[in-house]
PDB file of C-alpha atoms in Angstrom:
ATOM      1  CA  GLN A 283      88.907  51.528 147.969  1.00 62.00           C
ATOM      2  CA  LYS A 284      91.731  53.532 149.487  1.00 71.00           C
ATOM      3  CA  GLU A 285      94.678  51.437 150.578  1.00 89.00           C
ATOM      4  CA  VAL A 286      94.337  52.500 154.222  1.00 94.00           C
ATOM      5  CA  GLU A 287      91.125  54.020 155.519  1.00 94.00           C
ATOM      6  CA  GLN A 288      90.450  55.692 158.824  1.00 95.00           C
ATOM      7  CA  ASN A 289      87.523  57.698 160.112  1.00 91.00           C
ATOM      8  CA  SER A 290      88.796  61.265 160.347  1.00 90.00           C
ATOM      9  CA  GLY A 291      86.824  61.984 163.524  1.00 90.00           C
ATOM     10  CA  PRO A 292      86.948  63.798 165.773  1.00 95.00           C
ATOM     11  CA  LEU A 293      86.331  60.943 168.153  1.00 97.00           C
ATOM     12  CA  SER A 294      85.393  62.252 171.580  1.00 97.00           C
ATOM     13  CA  VAL A 295      85.903  59.965 174.559  1.00 97.00           C
ATOM     14  CA  PRO A 296      85.445  60.762 178.274  1.00 98.00           C
ATOM     15  CA  GLU A 297      88.546  60.682 180.423  1.00 98.00           C
ATOM     16  CA  GLY A 298      89.079  57.233 181.892  1.00 98.00           C
ATOM     17  CA  ALA A 299      87.104  55.436 179.189  1.00 98.00           C
ATOM     18  CA  ILE A 300      88.422  53.181 176.420  1.00 98.00           C
ATOM     19  CA  ALA A 301      89.183  54.858 173.091  1.00 98.00           C
ATOM     20  CA  SER A 302      88.845  52.582 170.075  1.00 97.00           C
ATOM     21  CA  LEU A 303      90.504  53.581 166.822  1.00 98.00           C
ATOM     22  CA  ASN A 304      89.904  51.562 163.693  1.00 97.00           C
ATOM     23  CA  CYS A 305      91.583  51.166 160.350  1.00 96.00           C
ATOM     24  CA  THR A 306      90.812  49.053 157.277  1.00 95.00           C
ATOM     25  CA  TYR A 307      93.138  48.231 154.428  1.00 93.00           C
ATOM     26  CA  SER A 308      92.807  46.881 150.935  1.00 90.00           C
ATOM     27  CA  ASP A 309      95.730  44.517 150.387  1.00 81.00           C
ATOM     28  CA  ARG A 310      95.075  41.157 151.997  1.00 78.00           C
ATOM     29  CA  GLY A 311      98.751  40.245 151.691  1.00 80.00           C
ATOM     30  CA  SER A 312      99.976  43.132 153.832  1.00 79.00           C
ATOM     31  CA  GLN A 313     102.220  42.067 156.673  1.00 83.00           C
ATOM     32  CA  SER A 314     103.270  45.004 158.820  1.00 92.00           C
ATOM     33  CA  PHE A 315     101.180  47.615 160.553  1.00 95.00           C
ATOM     34  CA  PHE A 316     102.042  50.541 162.769  1.00 96.00           C
ATOM     35  CA  TRP A 317     100.180  53.113 164.791  1.00 98.00           C
ATOM     36  CA  TYR A 318     101.677  56.584 165.105  1.00 98.00           C
ATOM     37  CA  ARG A 319     100.495  59.448 167.278  1.00 98.00           C
ATOM     38  CA  GLN A 320     100.796  63.027 166.077  1.00 97.00           C
ATOM     39  CA  TYR A 321     100.198  65.954 168.370  1.00 97.00           C
ATOM     40  CA  SER A 322      99.190  69.212 166.750  1.00 94.00           C
ATOM     41  CA  GLY A 323     102.258  70.940 165.335  1.00 93.00           C
ATOM     42  CA  LYS A 324     104.516  67.967 166.059  1.00 95.00           C
ATOM     43  CA  SER A 325     105.926  65.059 164.089  1.00 97.00           C
ATOM     44  CA  PRO A 326     104.433  61.564 164.176  1.00 97.00           C
ATOM     45  CA  GLU A 327     105.821  59.231 166.814  1.00 97.00           C
ATOM     46  CA  LEU A 328     105.566  55.455 166.894  1.00 96.00           C
ATOM     47  CA  ILE A 329     103.059  53.966 169.356  1.00 96.00           C
ATOM     48  CA  MET A 330     102.803  50.313 168.391  1.00 96.00           C
ATOM     49  CA  SER A 331     103.714  47.835 165.715  1.00 95.00           C
ATOM     50  CA  ILE A 332     101.825  44.636 164.942  1.00 96.00           C
ATOM     51  CA  TYR A 333     102.635  41.910 162.454  1.00 94.00           C
ATOM     52  CA  SER A 334     100.558  38.862 163.474  1.00 93.00           C
ATOM     53  CA  ASN A 335      96.875  38.214 163.891  1.00 95.00           C
ATOM     54  CA  GLY A 336      95.587  38.833 167.376  1.00 96.00           C
ATOM     55  CA  ASP A 337      96.262  41.330 170.117  1.00 97.00           C
ATOM     56  CA  LYS A 338      99.451  43.030 171.224  1.00 97.00           C
ATOM     57  CA  GLU A 339      99.482  44.940 174.484  1.00 97.00           C
ATOM     58  CA  ASP A 340     101.864  47.647 175.655  1.00 96.00           C
ATOM     59  CA  GLY A 341     100.823  49.477 178.796  1.00 97.00           C
ATOM     60  CA  ARG A 342      97.499  51.201 178.197  1.00 98.00           C
ATOM     61  CA  PHE A 343      97.667  50.474 174.470  1.00 98.00           C
ATOM     62  CA  THR A 344      96.451  47.343 172.679  1.00 98.00           C
ATOM     63  CA  ALA A 345      96.806  46.837 168.947  1.00 98.00           C
ATOM     64  CA  GLN A 346      94.580  44.294 167.248  1.00 97.00           C
ATOM     65  CA  LEU A 347      95.095  42.810 163.795  1.00 96.00           C
ATOM     66  CA  ASN A 348      92.640  40.702 161.810  1.00 94.00           C
ATOM     67  CA  LYS A 349      94.117  39.870 158.426  1.00 92.00           C
ATOM     68  CA  ALA A 350      91.089  37.897 157.242  1.00 92.00           C
ATOM     69  CA  SER A 351      88.851  40.919 157.757  1.00 92.00           C
ATOM     70  CA  GLN A 352      91.594  43.354 156.816  1.00 93.00           C
ATOM     71  CA  TYR A 353      91.337  45.622 159.794  1.00 94.00           C
ATOM     72  CA  VAL A 354      93.663  46.833 162.469  1.00 97.00           C
ATOM     73  CA  SER A 355      92.646  48.700 165.582  1.00 97.00           C
ATOM     74  CA  LEU A 356      94.175  50.509 168.528  1.00 98.00           C
ATOM     75  CA  LEU A 357      92.570  50.515 171.950  1.00 98.00           C
ATOM     76  CA  ILE A 358      93.601  53.044 174.570  1.00 98.00           C
ATOM     77  CA  ARG A 359      92.517  52.149 178.092  1.00 98.00           C
ATOM     78  CA  ASP A 360      92.030  54.685 180.874  1.00 98.00           C
ATOM     79  CA  SER A 361      92.135  57.524 178.343  1.00 98.00           C
ATOM     80  CA  GLN A 362      93.900  60.677 179.494  1.00 97.00           C
ATOM     81  CA  PRO A 363      93.668  64.235 178.145  1.00 97.00           C
ATOM     82  CA  SER A 364      97.275  63.830 177.033  1.00 97.00           C
ATOM     83  CA  ASP A 365      96.093  61.125 174.621  1.00 98.00           C
ATOM     84  CA  SER A 366      94.291  63.806 172.590  1.00 98.00           C
ATOM     85  CA  ALA A 367      96.040  63.725 169.225  1.00 98.00           C
ATOM     86  CA  THR A 368      95.712  62.420 165.701  1.00 97.00           C
ATOM     87  CA  TYR A 369      96.399  58.696 165.349  1.00 98.00           C
ATOM     88  CA  LEU A 370      97.809  57.452 162.072  1.00 97.00           C
ATOM     89  CA  CYS A 371      97.407  53.896 160.857  1.00 97.00           C
ATOM     90  CA  VAL A 372     100.244  52.742 158.606  1.00 95.00           C
ATOM     91  CA  LYS A 373     100.499  49.719 156.341  1.00 93.00           C
ATOM     92  CA  GLN A 374     104.080  48.908 155.478  1.00 89.00           C
ATOM     93  CA  ASP A 375     105.410  46.361 153.005  1.00 82.00           C
ATOM     94  CA  ASP A 376     107.407  47.369 149.963  1.00 77.00           C
ATOM     95  CA  LYS A 377     105.455  50.608 150.156  1.00 83.00           C
ATOM     96  CA  ILE A 378     104.540  52.653 153.198  1.00 89.00           C
ATOM     97  CA  ILE A 379     100.930  53.784 153.159  1.00 90.00           C
ATOM     98  CA  PHE A 380      99.698  56.245 155.773  1.00 93.00           C
ATOM     99  CA  GLY A 381      96.051  56.643 156.606  1.00 94.00           C
ATOM    100  CA  LYS A 382      94.708  60.182 156.885  1.00 93.00           C
ATOM    101  CA  GLY A 383      94.450  59.798 160.649  1.00 96.00           C
ATOM    102  CA  THR A 384      91.721  59.918 163.280  1.00 97.00           C
ATOM    103  CA  ARG A 385      91.541  62.925 165.583  1.00 97.00           C
ATOM    104  CA  LEU A 386      90.966  61.793 169.160  1.00 98.00           C
ATOM    105  CA  HIS A 387      89.695  64.193 171.809  1.00 98.00           C
ATOM    106  CA  ILE A 388      89.660  63.056 175.429  1.00 98.00           C
ATOM    107  CA  LEU A 389      87.090  65.002 177.397  1.00 96.00           C
ATOM    108  CA  PRO A 390      88.254  65.925 180.935  1.00 92.00           C
TER     109      PRO A 390
ATOM    110  CA  GLY B 377     121.469  58.019 170.494  1.00 54.00           C
ATOM    111  CA  ALA B 378     120.579  61.104 168.486  1.00 84.00           C
ATOM    112  CA  GLY B 379     117.348  61.127 166.561  1.00 95.00           C
ATOM    113  CA  VAL B 380     116.640  62.387 163.068  1.00 98.00           C
ATOM    114  CA  SER B 381     117.841  65.949 162.714  1.00 98.00           C
ATOM    115  CA  GLN B 382     116.390  68.425 160.247  1.00 98.00           C
ATOM    116  CA  SER B 383     117.537  71.925 159.421  1.00 98.00           C
ATOM    117  CA  PRO B 384     116.497  74.621 159.299  1.00 98.00           C
ATOM    118  CA  SER B 385     113.520  74.260 161.614  1.00 97.00           C
ATOM    119  CA  ASN B 386     111.877  77.249 159.967  1.00 98.00           C
ATOM    120  CA  LYS B 387     112.463  78.838 156.592  1.00 98.00           C
ATOM    121  CA  VAL B 388     110.773  81.896 155.161  1.00 98.00           C
ATOM    122  CA  THR B 389     111.574  82.620 151.544  1.00 98.00           C
ATOM    123  CA  GLU B 390     110.325  84.787 148.751  1.00 98.00           C
ATOM    124  CA  LYS B 391     108.459  83.320 145.831  1.00 98.00           C
ATOM    125  CA  GLY B 392     110.874  82.339 143.087  1.00 98.00           C
ATOM    126  CA  LYS B 393     113.840  81.659 145.343  1.00 98.00           C
ATOM    127  CA  ASP B 394     115.462  78.253 145.734  1.00 98.00           C
ATOM    128  CA  VAL B 395     115.574  76.503 149.105  1.00 98.00           C
ATOM    129  CA  GLU B 396     117.504  73.544 150.417  1.00 98.00           C
ATOM    130  CA  LEU B 397     116.302  71.424 153.304  1.00 98.00           C
ATOM    131  CA  ARG B 398     118.608  69.069 155.150  1.00 98.00           C
ATOM    132  CA  CYS B 399     118.010  65.785 156.923  1.00 98.00           C
ATOM    133  CA  ASP B 400     120.506  63.883 159.035  1.00 97.00           C
ATOM    134  CA  PRO B 401     119.118  60.396 159.755  1.00 97.00           C
ATOM    135  CA  ILE B 402     119.770  58.122 162.691  1.00 96.00           C
ATOM    136  CA  SER B 403     123.190  56.535 162.348  1.00 94.00           C
ATOM    137  CA  GLY B 404     122.961  53.104 160.741  1.00 93.00           C
ATOM    138  CA  HIS B 405     119.542  53.658 159.190  1.00 95.00           C
ATOM    139  CA  THR B 406     119.675  52.690 155.543  1.00 94.00           C
ATOM    140  CA  ALA B 407     116.289  54.012 154.484  1.00 94.00           C
ATOM    141  CA  LEU B 408     115.337  57.683 154.439  1.00 95.00           C
ATOM    142  CA  TYR B 409     112.013  59.258 153.554  1.00 95.00           C
ATOM    143  CA  TRP B 410     110.711  62.731 152.790  1.00 97.00           C
ATOM    144  CA  TYR B 411     107.106  63.713 153.413  1.00 96.00           C
ATOM    145  CA  ARG B 412     105.205  66.963 153.186  1.00 97.00           C
ATOM    146  CA  GLN B 413     102.307  68.001 155.405  1.00 96.00           C
ATOM    147  CA  SER B 414     100.164  71.025 154.757  1.00 94.00           C
ATOM    148  CA  LEU B 415      98.210  72.567 157.626  1.00 90.00           C
ATOM    149  CA  GLY B 416      95.481  70.234 158.817  1.00 87.00           C
ATOM    150  CA  GLN B 417      96.244  67.677 156.132  1.00 90.00           C
ATOM    151  CA  GLY B 418      97.692  64.188 156.064  1.00 91.00           C
ATOM    152  CA  LEU B 419     101.206  63.165 155.137  1.00 93.00           C
ATOM    153  CA  GLU B 420     102.108  63.429 151.456  1.00 94.00           C
ATOM    154  CA  PHE B 421     104.882  61.062 150.378  1.00 93.00           C
ATOM    155  CA  LEU B 422     107.606  62.705 148.319  1.00 96.00           C
ATOM    156  CA  ILE B 423     110.547  60.333 147.922  1.00 95.00           C
ATOM    157  CA  TYR B 424     112.516  57.631 149.686  1.00 94.00           C
ATOM    158  CA  PHE B 425     116.120  56.495 149.573  1.00 94.00           C
ATOM    159  CA  GLN B 426     117.564  53.042 150.049  1.00 92.00           C
ATOM    160  CA  GLY B 427     121.199  53.855 150.634  1.00 91.00           C
ATOM    161  CA  ASN B 428     121.972  56.607 148.145  1.00 92.00           C
ATOM    162  CA  SER B 429     119.471  55.370 145.591  1.00 93.00           C
ATOM    163  CA  ALA B 430     115.973  56.761 145.097  1.00 92.00           C
ATOM    164  CA  PRO B 431     113.999  54.008 143.301  1.00 88.00           C
ATOM    165  CA  ASP B 432     110.725  55.923 143.230  1.00 86.00           C
ATOM    166  CA  LYS B 433     110.596  59.630 142.482  1.00 87.00           C
ATOM    167  CA  SER B 434     106.956  59.654 141.437  1.00 87.00           C
ATOM    168  CA  GLY B 435     105.858  61.423 144.604  1.00 92.00           C
ATOM    169  CA  LEU B 436     107.780  64.601 143.865  1.00 96.00           C
ATOM    170  CA  PRO B 437     105.129  67.232 143.019  1.00 95.00           C
ATOM    171  CA  SER B 438     106.974  68.784 140.080  1.00 95.00           C
ATOM    172  CA  ASP B 439     110.353  68.985 138.412  1.00 95.00           C
ATOM    173  CA  ARG B 440     111.161  71.922 140.707  1.00 98.00           C
ATOM    174  CA  PHE B 441     111.687  69.363 143.461  1.00 98.00           C
ATOM    175  CA  SER B 442     114.792  67.227 143.684  1.00 97.00           C
ATOM    176  CA  ALA B 443     116.512  65.251 146.395  1.00 97.00           C
ATOM    177  CA  GLU B 444     119.795  63.526 146.907  1.00 97.00           C
ATOM    178  CA  ARG B 445     121.507  61.495 149.546  1.00 96.00           C
ATOM    179  CA  THR B 446     125.234  61.089 149.889  1.00 91.00           C
ATOM    180  CA  GLY B 447     127.337  58.612 151.802  1.00 90.00           C
ATOM    181  CA  GLY B 448     124.207  56.749 152.837  1.00 87.00           C
ATOM    182  CA  SER B 449     123.609  59.457 155.383  1.00 93.00           C
ATOM    183  CA  VAL B 450     122.620  63.104 154.966  1.00 97.00           C
ATOM    184  CA  SER B 451     119.908  63.982 152.477  1.00 98.00           C
ATOM    185  CA  THR B 452     118.932  67.306 150.980  1.00 98.00           C
ATOM    186  CA  LEU B 453     115.619  68.233 149.438  1.00 98.00           C
ATOM    187  CA  THR B 454     115.872  71.152 147.044  1.00 98.00           C
ATOM    188  CA  ILE B 455     112.962  73.203 145.826  1.00 98.00           C
ATOM    189  CA  GLN B 456     113.698  75.519 142.939  1.00 98.00           C
ATOM    190  CA  ARG B 457     111.696  78.635 142.069  1.00 98.00           C
ATOM    191  CA  THR B 458     109.491  78.243 145.132  1.00 98.00           C
ATOM    192  CA  GLN B 459     105.780  78.890 144.873  1.00 98.00           C
ATOM    193  CA  GLN B 460     103.290  79.760 147.599  1.00 97.00           C
ATOM    194  CA  GLU B 461     101.708  76.315 147.324  1.00 96.00           C
ATOM    195  CA  ASP B 462     105.050  74.852 148.419  1.00 98.00           C
ATOM    196  CA  SER B 463     104.424  76.237 151.919  1.00 97.00           C
ATOM    197  CA  ALA B 464     104.154  73.278 154.282  1.00 98.00           C
ATOM    198  CA  VAL B 465     106.042  71.308 156.891  1.00 98.00           C
ATOM    199  CA  TYR B 466     108.607  69.030 155.295  1.00 98.00           C
ATOM    200  CA  LEU B 467     109.221  65.918 157.361  1.00 98.00           C
ATOM    201  CA  CYS B 468     112.127  63.559 157.080  1.00 98.00           C
ATOM    202  CA  ALA B 469     112.125  60.067 158.543  1.00 97.00           C
ATOM    203  CA  SER B 470     114.578  57.208 158.624  1.00 96.00           C
ATOM    204  CA  SER B 471     114.305  53.502 159.322  1.00 95.00           C
ATOM    205  CA  PHE B 472     116.800  50.737 159.944  1.00 94.00           C
ATOM    206  CA  GLU B 473     115.850  49.101 156.664  1.00 87.00           C
ATOM    207  CA  LEU B 474     113.100  49.060 154.082  1.00 83.00           C
ATOM    208  CA  GLY B 475     110.121  46.874 154.772  1.00 79.00           C
ATOM    209  CA  ASN B 476     109.136  46.149 158.333  1.00 83.00           C
ATOM    210  CA  SER B 477     111.153  48.728 160.257  1.00 91.00           C
ATOM    211  CA  PRO B 478     109.249  51.614 161.851  1.00 93.00           C
ATOM    212  CA  LEU B 479     109.914  55.181 160.798  1.00 95.00           C
ATOM    213  CA  HIS B 480     111.573  57.701 163.079  1.00 96.00           C
ATOM    214  CA  PHE B 481     110.664  61.266 162.222  1.00 97.00           C
ATOM    215  CA  GLY B 482     112.596  64.472 162.576  1.00 98.00           C
ATOM    216  CA  ASN B 483     110.967  67.637 163.880  1.00 97.00           C
ATOM    217  CA  GLY B 484     110.405  68.930 160.368  1.00 98.00           C
ATOM    218  CA  THR B 485     111.171  72.116 158.497  1.00 98.00           C
ATOM    219  CA  ARG B 486     108.341  74.637 158.302  1.00 98.00           C
ATOM    220  CA  LEU B 487     108.629  76.344 154.930  1.00 98.00           C
ATOM    221  CA  THR B 488     106.759  79.565 154.270  1.00 98.00           C
ATOM    222  CA  VAL B 489     106.857  81.084 150.797  1.00 98.00           C
ATOM    223  CA  THR B 490     105.790  84.727 150.729  1.00 97.00           C
TER     224      THR B 490
END
């Protein structure tokens, strides 16, 4: 199993709907997780960090972490066309492991 | 404050030439990372620095690649005898410390080897 796995997509979501991005990881002891957004031709930028089980909300974004099931997710409410990008899930402990990313396409 | 600065933003070079890419991290960030991203692909880890030390060089693709960091600040990635397969965007990132600190990326250097 890859250390961090994401569905490559593309994931198409209608404007205004909730986009749900999922990520699974292999090391049960992992502590720190991040979601980055990368627009085409641009560098990744940090969206959210999450360290504890449960939900963490920031504006339209909610990160969810379930360490027992070894998954982390990112929900985007009221999706906008400007949310169309690739979303990278990152597991970070003594090593930083990037997922391959999920391409999200918000349909106007 | 200023973000991570990379130069040049674009570099076109002939096969066989050496190139040097520069990264100036955010002031106070102790950790610095180099990644490579080919078109449409994910991030490929190259090397990281904690201070001036690079504990893990296993990500460097070949012995043509080397990197150094001086004064706990600026880093340079050098590619000797460039090959066409070296063409990619080279991304530098820094973080306050190793471990739980998020990465802040520069805008990258787009390297094209002709």
